[in-house]
Amino acid sequence: MTAPIKLVIFLSGRGSNFQAIFESIQKKKLNAEIVAVVSDKPHSKGVEFAREQGLNTIVRVPNTFPDLAAFESDLLAQLKLIQIDLVVLAGYMRIVGPVLLQAFRGKIINIHPSLLPKYKGLHAQKQAIEDGATESGCTVHFVVESLDGGPIIAQVSVPVFSDDTEETLSNRILKEEHQLLPETIRQIQNQMRNGEVK
Ligand code: GRF
């Protein structure tokens, strides 16, 4: 069997996408290893789950550092100690700055709850409803300097119904996210194996 892809998960909150990846690994649907879980929130549900599972957790609180570069440099010093193939942003509610972007160029992916390039930024599901969209979904994309702006890797669409609330639409999209993210990691792993991604 080939070596598992080594993942670092960045999260800030509930961590349901992280758990979906974790379960895919446990069910052997994804040949991966979570080598670290990074959180900017010490008591997020996601990081607590990671601790319960005995995973390597790295918590850094940004406002205890002078600026973004200092925060990311400190994180990077920790991350350099481990071998990493892919950084997965799974509900990481921060901009990734130049320090991490340069260190992991082309190796950071994010999941966003809209069909990008539509509805970037916060409250994407609410944006879709307020816009009267009849379709929305989720996107996995590479992370670049511009917010939610990097090359799209995979998307899944869901219908938006006239009686949808932010919550009902978010739930419908989230269900798809939990499939799409592990599936996309698998796809990237294949591409890395075939030398299509360095
Ligand atoms: C998801 O909707 C994801 O698309 C967005 O943030 C949310 C994170 O949810 N980037 P969870 O923490 O994975 O449950």
PDB file of C-alpha atoms and ligand atoms in Angstrom:
ATOM      1  CA  MET A   1       0.000   0.000   0.000  1.00  0.00           C
ATOM      2  CA  THR A   2       1.250   3.491  -0.750  1.00  0.00           C
ATOM      3  CA  ALA A   3       2.035   5.925   2.032  1.00  0.00           C
ATOM      4  CA  PRO A   4      -0.868   7.883   3.521  1.00  0.00           C
ATOM      5  CA  ILE A   5      -1.135  11.535   2.589  1.00  0.00           C
ATOM      6  CA  LYS A   6      -0.079  13.635   5.584  1.00  0.00           C
ATOM      7  CA  LEU A   7      -2.662  16.260   6.449  1.00  0.00           C
ATOM      8  CA  VAL A   8      -2.698  19.268   8.718  1.00  0.00           C
ATOM      9  CA  ILE A   9      -6.197  20.503   9.482  1.00  0.00           C
ATOM     10  CA  PHE A  10      -6.784  24.158  10.367  1.00  0.00           C
ATOM     11  CA  LEU A  11     -10.066  24.944  12.117  1.00  0.00           C
ATOM     12  CA  SER A  12     -11.729  27.511  14.342  1.00  0.00           C
ATOM     13  CA  GLY A  13     -15.041  26.010  15.339  1.00  0.00           C
ATOM     14  CA  ARG A  14     -17.257  22.975  15.429  1.00  0.00           C
ATOM     15  CA  GLY A  15     -15.013  20.906  13.167  1.00  0.00           C
ATOM     16  CA  SER A  16     -17.622  18.770  11.437  1.00  0.00           C
ATOM     17  CA  ASN A  17     -15.589  18.753   8.207  1.00  0.00           C
ATOM     18  CA  PHE A  18     -12.527  17.675  10.171  1.00  0.00           C
ATOM     19  CA  GLN A  19     -14.610  14.874  11.699  1.00  0.00           C
ATOM     20  CA  ALA A  20     -15.769  13.830   8.227  1.00  0.00           C
ATOM     21  CA  ILE A  21     -12.119  13.503   7.168  1.00  0.00           C
ATOM     22  CA  PHE A  22     -11.306  11.643  10.375  1.00  0.00           C
ATOM     23  CA  GLU A  23     -14.164   9.187   9.780  1.00  0.00           C
ATOM     24  CA  SER A  24     -13.181   8.644   6.151  1.00  0.00           C
ATOM     25  CA  ILE A  25      -9.728   7.659   7.361  1.00  0.00           C
ATOM     26  CA  GLN A  26     -11.153   5.357  10.028  1.00  0.00           C
ATOM     27  CA  LYS A  27     -13.434   3.677   7.510  1.00  0.00           C
ATOM     28  CA  LYS A  28     -10.419   3.304   5.212  1.00  0.00           C
ATOM     29  CA  LYS A  29     -12.076   5.329   2.490  1.00  0.00           C
ATOM     30  CA  LEU A  30      -9.192   7.778   2.629  1.00  0.00           C
ATOM     31  CA  ASN A  31      -5.572   6.733   2.983  1.00  0.00           C
ATOM     32  CA  ALA A  32      -4.434   9.694   5.049  1.00  0.00           C
ATOM     33  CA  GLU A  33      -2.840  10.591   8.330  1.00  0.00           C
ATOM     34  CA  ILE A  34      -3.792  13.687  10.321  1.00  0.00           C
ATOM     35  CA  VAL A  35      -0.369  14.810  11.528  1.00  0.00           C
ATOM     36  CA  ALA A  36      -1.668  17.930  13.298  1.00  0.00           C
ATOM     37  CA  VAL A  37      -4.807  19.923  14.011  1.00  0.00           C
ATOM     38  CA  VAL A  38      -4.233  23.666  14.260  1.00  0.00           C
ATOM     39  CA  SER A  39      -6.726  25.969  15.921  1.00  0.00           C
ATOM     40  CA  ASP A  40      -6.815  29.676  16.695  1.00  0.00           C
ATOM     41  CA  LYS A  41      -9.524  28.965  19.293  1.00  0.00           C
ATOM     42  CA  PRO A  42      -8.328  26.990  22.350  1.00  0.00           C
ATOM     43  CA  HIS A  43     -11.746  25.571  23.250  1.00  0.00           C
ATOM     44  CA  SER A  44     -13.336  25.015  19.868  1.00  0.00           C
ATOM     45  CA  LYS A  45     -15.352  21.822  19.527  1.00  0.00           C
ATOM     46  CA  GLY A  46     -13.061  20.730  16.725  1.00  0.00           C
ATOM     47  CA  VAL A  47      -9.870  20.995  18.729  1.00  0.00           C
ATOM     48  CA  GLU A  48     -11.492  19.282  21.689  1.00  0.00           C
ATOM     49  CA  PHE A  49     -12.434  16.348  19.454  1.00  0.00           C
ATOM     50  CA  ALA A  50      -8.845  16.252  18.172  1.00  0.00           C
ATOM     51  CA  ARG A  51      -7.523  16.121  21.731  1.00  0.00           C
ATOM     52  CA  GLU A  52      -9.957  13.325  22.618  1.00  0.00           C
ATOM     53  CA  GLN A  53      -8.605  11.352  19.676  1.00  0.00           C
ATOM     54  CA  GLY A  54      -5.047  11.878  20.870  1.00  0.00           C
ATOM     55  CA  LEU A  55      -4.095  13.850  17.776  1.00  0.00           C
ATOM     56  CA  ASN A  56      -1.279  16.364  17.762  1.00  0.00           C
ATOM     57  CA  THR A  57      -3.040  19.687  18.426  1.00  0.00           C
ATOM     58  CA  ILE A  58      -1.414  23.068  17.974  1.00  0.00           C
ATOM     59  CA  VAL A  59      -3.315  26.009  19.439  1.00  0.00           C
ATOM     60  CA  ARG A  60      -2.141  29.573  18.916  1.00  0.00           C
ATOM     61  CA  VAL A  61      -4.226  32.623  19.787  1.00  0.00           C
ATOM     62  CA  PRO A  62      -3.550  35.385  17.247  1.00  0.00           C
ATOM     63  CA  ASN A  63      -4.104  38.337  19.565  1.00  0.00           C
ATOM     64  CA  THR A  64      -1.292  37.157  21.797  1.00  0.00           C
ATOM     65  CA  PHE A  65       1.121  37.961  18.938  1.00  0.00           C
ATOM     66  CA  PRO A  66       2.104  41.427  17.678  1.00  0.00           C
ATOM     67  CA  ASP A  67       0.832  40.783  14.147  1.00  0.00           C
ATOM     68  CA  LEU A  68      -0.212  38.161  11.598  1.00  0.00           C
ATOM     69  CA  ALA A  69       3.371  37.524  10.467  1.00  0.00           C
ATOM     70  CA  ALA A  70       4.527  36.823  14.030  1.00  0.00           C
ATOM     71  CA  PHE A  71       1.523  34.540  14.637  1.00  0.00           C
ATOM     72  CA  GLU A  72       2.124  32.572  11.446  1.00  0.00           C
ATOM     73  CA  SER A  73       5.893  32.391  11.951  1.00  0.00           C
ATOM     74  CA  ASP A  74       5.347  30.825  15.329  1.00  0.00           C
ATOM     75  CA  LEU A  75       2.922  28.315  13.836  1.00  0.00           C
ATOM     76  CA  LEU A  76       5.302  27.595  11.009  1.00  0.00           C
ATOM     77  CA  ALA A  77       8.123  26.849  13.438  1.00  0.00           C
ATOM     78  CA  GLN A  78       5.915  24.086  14.870  1.00  0.00           C
ATOM     79  CA  LEU A  79       4.746  22.822  11.502  1.00  0.00           C
ATOM     80  CA  LYS A  80       8.298  22.600  10.174  1.00  0.00           C
ATOM     81  CA  LEU A  81       8.951  19.873  12.715  1.00  0.00           C
ATOM     82  CA  ILE A  82       6.554  17.521  10.941  1.00  0.00           C
ATOM     83  CA  GLN A  83       6.255  16.223   7.419  1.00  0.00           C
ATOM     84  CA  ILE A  84       3.193  17.651   5.678  1.00  0.00           C
ATOM     85  CA  ASP A  85       1.730  16.944   2.249  1.00  0.00           C
ATOM     86  CA  LEU A  86      -1.405  19.079   2.385  1.00  0.00           C
ATOM     87  CA  VAL A  87      -2.881  21.798   4.585  1.00  0.00           C
ATOM     88  CA  VAL A  88      -6.670  21.622   4.795  1.00  0.00           C
ATOM     89  CA  LEU A  89      -8.617  24.651   5.986  1.00  0.00           C
ATOM     90  CA  ALA A  90     -11.836  23.251   7.417  1.00  0.00           C
ATOM     91  CA  GLY A  91     -13.733  26.137   8.958  1.00  0.00           C
ATOM     92  CA  TYR A  92     -10.615  28.191   9.690  1.00  0.00           C
ATOM     93  CA  MET A  93     -12.082  31.647  10.136  1.00  0.00           C
ATOM     94  CA  ARG A  94      -8.955  33.641   9.321  1.00  0.00           C
ATOM     95  CA  ILE A  95      -7.096  34.999   6.379  1.00  0.00           C
ATOM     96  CA  VAL A  96      -3.977  32.990   5.624  1.00  0.00           C
ATOM     97  CA  GLY A  97      -1.099  35.433   5.375  1.00  0.00           C
ATOM     98  CA  PRO A  98       2.098  35.513   3.305  1.00  0.00           C
ATOM     99  CA  VAL A  99       4.196  33.514   5.783  1.00  0.00           C
ATOM    100  CA  LEU A 100       2.059  30.366   5.531  1.00  0.00           C
ATOM    101  CA  LEU A 101       1.185  30.902   1.873  1.00  0.00           C
ATOM    102  CA  GLN A 102       4.851  30.990   0.921  1.00  0.00           C
ATOM    103  CA  ALA A 103       5.761  28.014   3.093  1.00  0.00           C
ATOM    104  CA  PHE A 104       2.945  25.841   1.658  1.00  0.00           C
ATOM    105  CA  ARG A 105       2.501  27.311  -1.817  1.00  0.00           C
ATOM    106  CA  GLY A 106      -0.001  25.275  -3.820  1.00  0.00           C
ATOM    107  CA  LYS A 107      -0.550  22.931  -0.880  1.00  0.00           C
ATOM    108  CA  ILE A 108      -3.325  24.688   1.014  1.00  0.00           C
ATOM    109  CA  ILE A 109      -6.954  23.942   0.254  1.00  0.00           C
ATOM    110  CA  ASN A 110     -10.142  25.395   1.700  1.00  0.00           C
ATOM    111  CA  ILE A 111     -13.800  24.439   1.704  1.00  0.00           C
ATOM    112  CA  HIS A 112     -16.330  27.213   1.199  1.00  0.00           C
ATOM    113  CA  PRO A 113     -20.138  26.925   1.403  1.00  0.00           C
ATOM    114  CA  SER A 114     -21.050  28.410  -1.980  1.00  0.00           C
ATOM    115  CA  LEU A 115     -20.468  27.817  -5.653  1.00  0.00           C
ATOM    116  CA  LEU A 116     -17.449  30.092  -5.977  1.00  0.00           C
ATOM    117  CA  PRO A 117     -16.850  32.627  -7.412  1.00  0.00           C
ATOM    118  CA  LYS A 118     -20.316  33.461  -6.045  1.00  0.00           C
ATOM    119  CA  TYR A 119     -20.794  34.530  -2.442  1.00  0.00           C
ATOM    120  CA  LYS A 120     -17.257  34.857  -1.132  1.00  0.00           C
ATOM    121  CA  GLY A 121     -16.515  35.679   2.485  1.00  0.00           C
ATOM    122  CA  LEU A 122     -18.707  35.282   5.530  1.00  0.00           C
ATOM    123  CA  HIS A 123     -22.356  34.098   5.591  1.00  0.00           C
ATOM    124  CA  ALA A 124     -22.231  32.658   2.082  1.00  0.00           C
ATOM    125  CA  GLN A 125     -25.492  30.762   2.613  1.00  0.00           C
ATOM    126  CA  LYS A 126     -27.292  33.927   3.741  1.00  0.00           C
ATOM    127  CA  GLN A 127     -25.858  35.776   0.759  1.00  0.00           C
ATOM    128  CA  ALA A 128     -27.312  33.113  -1.566  1.00  0.00           C
ATOM    129  CA  ILE A 129     -30.774  33.367   0.002  1.00  0.00           C
ATOM    130  CA  GLU A 130     -30.789  37.162  -0.047  1.00  0.00           C
ATOM    131  CA  ASP A 131     -29.707  37.087  -3.666  1.00  0.00           C
ATOM    132  CA  GLY A 132     -32.698  34.894  -4.573  1.00  0.00           C
ATOM    133  CA  ALA A 133     -30.420  32.102  -5.841  1.00  0.00           C
ATOM    134  CA  THR A 134     -32.134  28.858  -6.839  1.00  0.00           C
ATOM    135  CA  GLU A 135     -28.883  26.930  -6.619  1.00  0.00           C
ATOM    136  CA  SER A 136     -25.898  27.045  -4.298  1.00  0.00           C
ATOM    137  CA  GLY A 137     -23.424  24.481  -3.001  1.00  0.00           C
ATOM    138  CA  CYS A 138     -19.861  24.085  -1.847  1.00  0.00           C
ATOM    139  CA  THR A 139     -16.423  24.477  -3.342  1.00  0.00           C
ATOM    140  CA  VAL A 140     -12.977  23.150  -2.540  1.00  0.00           C
ATOM    141  CA  HIS A 141     -10.273  25.443  -3.869  1.00  0.00           C
ATOM    142  CA  PHE A 142      -6.582  26.184  -3.524  1.00  0.00           C
ATOM    143  CA  VAL A 143      -5.835  29.063  -1.192  1.00  0.00           C
ATOM    144  CA  VAL A 144      -4.136  32.151  -2.603  1.00  0.00           C
ATOM    145  CA  GLU A 145      -3.769  35.756  -1.409  1.00  0.00           C
ATOM    146  CA  SER A 146      -7.279  36.826  -2.436  1.00  0.00           C
ATOM    147  CA  LEU A 147     -10.113  35.725  -0.157  1.00  0.00           C
ATOM    148  CA  ASP A 148     -11.871  32.583  -1.470  1.00  0.00           C
ATOM    149  CA  GLY A 149     -10.217  33.377  -4.793  1.00  0.00           C
ATOM    150  CA  GLY A 150      -7.854  30.502  -5.651  1.00  0.00           C
ATOM    151  CA  PRO A 151      -8.235  27.892  -8.401  1.00  0.00           C
ATOM    152  CA  ILE A 152     -11.322  25.724  -7.972  1.00  0.00           C
ATOM    153  CA  ILE A 153     -10.681  22.001  -7.525  1.00  0.00           C
ATOM    154  CA  ALA A 154     -14.205  20.611  -7.033  1.00  0.00           C
ATOM    155  CA  GLN A 155     -17.776  21.770  -6.528  1.00  0.00           C
ATOM    156  CA  VAL A 156     -21.144  20.249  -5.697  1.00  0.00           C
ATOM    157  CA  SER A 157     -24.427  22.084  -6.113  1.00  0.00           C
ATOM    158  CA  VAL A 158     -27.630  21.868  -4.089  1.00  0.00           C
ATOM    159  CA  PRO A 159     -31.014  23.472  -4.741  1.00  0.00           C
ATOM    160  CA  VAL A 160     -32.115  26.538  -2.812  1.00  0.00           C
ATOM    161  CA  PHE A 161     -35.839  26.447  -2.015  1.00  0.00           C
ATOM    162  CA  SER A 162     -38.034  29.494  -1.599  1.00  0.00           C
ATOM    163  CA  ASP A 163     -38.760  28.664   2.042  1.00  0.00           C
ATOM    164  CA  ASP A 164     -35.105  28.029   2.941  1.00  0.00           C
ATOM    165  CA  THR A 165     -33.600  29.764   5.939  1.00  0.00           C
ATOM    166  CA  GLU A 166     -29.873  30.255   6.429  1.00  0.00           C
ATOM    167  CA  GLU A 167     -29.993  27.218   8.699  1.00  0.00           C
ATOM    168  CA  THR A 168     -31.837  24.837   6.360  1.00  0.00           C
ATOM    169  CA  LEU A 169     -29.614  25.781   3.428  1.00  0.00           C
ATOM    170  CA  SER A 170     -26.448  25.529   5.555  1.00  0.00           C
ATOM    171  CA  ASN A 171     -27.443  22.022   6.651  1.00  0.00           C
ATOM    172  CA  ARG A 172     -28.101  20.911   3.073  1.00  0.00           C
ATOM    173  CA  ILE A 173     -24.745  22.265   1.936  1.00  0.00           C
ATOM    174  CA  LEU A 174     -22.873  20.880   4.954  1.00  0.00           C
ATOM    175  CA  LYS A 175     -24.012  17.352   4.145  1.00  0.00           C
ATOM    176  CA  GLU A 176     -22.363  17.723   0.740  1.00  0.00           C
ATOM    177  CA  GLU A 177     -19.236  19.310   2.230  1.00  0.00           C
ATOM    178  CA  HIS A 178     -18.691  16.207   4.341  1.00  0.00           C
ATOM    179  CA  GLN A 179     -18.545  14.101   1.172  1.00  0.00           C
ATOM    180  CA  LEU A 180     -16.735  16.562  -1.049  1.00  0.00           C
ATOM    181  CA  LEU A 181     -13.776  17.389   1.188  1.00  0.00           C
ATOM    182  CA  PRO A 182     -12.497  13.826   1.798  1.00  0.00           C
ATOM    183  CA  GLU A 183     -13.210  12.981  -1.847  1.00  0.00           C
ATOM    184  CA  THR A 184     -11.190  15.972  -3.045  1.00  0.00           C
ATOM    185  CA  ILE A 185      -8.291  15.095  -0.758  1.00  0.00           C
ATOM    186  CA  ARG A 186      -8.316  11.632  -2.330  1.00  0.00           C
ATOM    187  CA  GLN A 187      -8.270  13.229  -5.777  1.00  0.00           C
ATOM    188  CA  ILE A 188      -5.292  15.433  -4.850  1.00  0.00           C
ATOM    189  CA  GLN A 189      -3.514  12.418  -3.405  1.00  0.00           C
ATOM    190  CA  ASN A 190      -3.896  10.619  -6.739  1.00  0.00           C
ATOM    191  CA  GLN A 191      -2.585  13.627  -8.589  1.00  0.00           C
ATOM    192  CA  MET A 192       0.409  13.860  -6.266  1.00  0.00           C
ATOM    193  CA  ARG A 193       1.061  10.181  -6.799  1.00  0.00           C
ATOM    194  CA  ASN A 194       0.958  10.644 -10.562  1.00  0.00           C
ATOM    195  CA  GLY A 195       3.285  13.619 -10.308  1.00  0.00           C
ATOM    196  CA  GLU A 196       0.610  16.043 -11.528  1.00  0.00           C
ATOM    197  CA  VAL A 197       0.905  18.080  -8.322  1.00  0.00           C
ATOM    198  CA  LYS A 198       4.263  18.655  -6.652  1.00  0.00           C
TER     199      LYS A 198
HETATM  200  C1  GRF B   1     -18.253  25.098   6.702  1.00  0.00           C
HETATM  201  O1  GRF B   1     -19.504  25.507   6.224  1.00  0.00           O
HETATM  202  C2  GRF B   1     -17.166  25.480   5.724  1.00  0.00           C
HETATM  203  O2  GRF B   1     -17.583  25.464   4.404  1.00  0.00           O
HETATM  204  C3  GRF B   1     -16.842  26.886   6.135  1.00  0.00           C
HETATM  205  O3  GRF B   1     -16.943  26.902   7.530  1.00  0.00           O
HETATM  206  C4  GRF B   1     -17.852  25.870   7.952  1.00  0.00           C
HETATM  207  C5  GRF B   1     -17.095  25.020   8.918  1.00  0.00           C
HETATM  208  O4  GRF B   1     -17.901  24.053   9.522  1.00  0.00           O
HETATM  209  N1  GRF B   1     -15.543  27.289   5.637  1.00  0.00           N
HETATM  210  P1  GRF B   1     -17.246  22.924  10.427  1.00  0.00           P
HETATM  211  O5  GRF B   1     -16.410  23.650  11.502  1.00  0.00           O
HETATM  212  O6  GRF B   1     -16.401  22.060   9.552  1.00  0.00           O
HETATM  213  O7  GRF B   1     -18.387  22.185  11.042  1.00  0.00           O
END
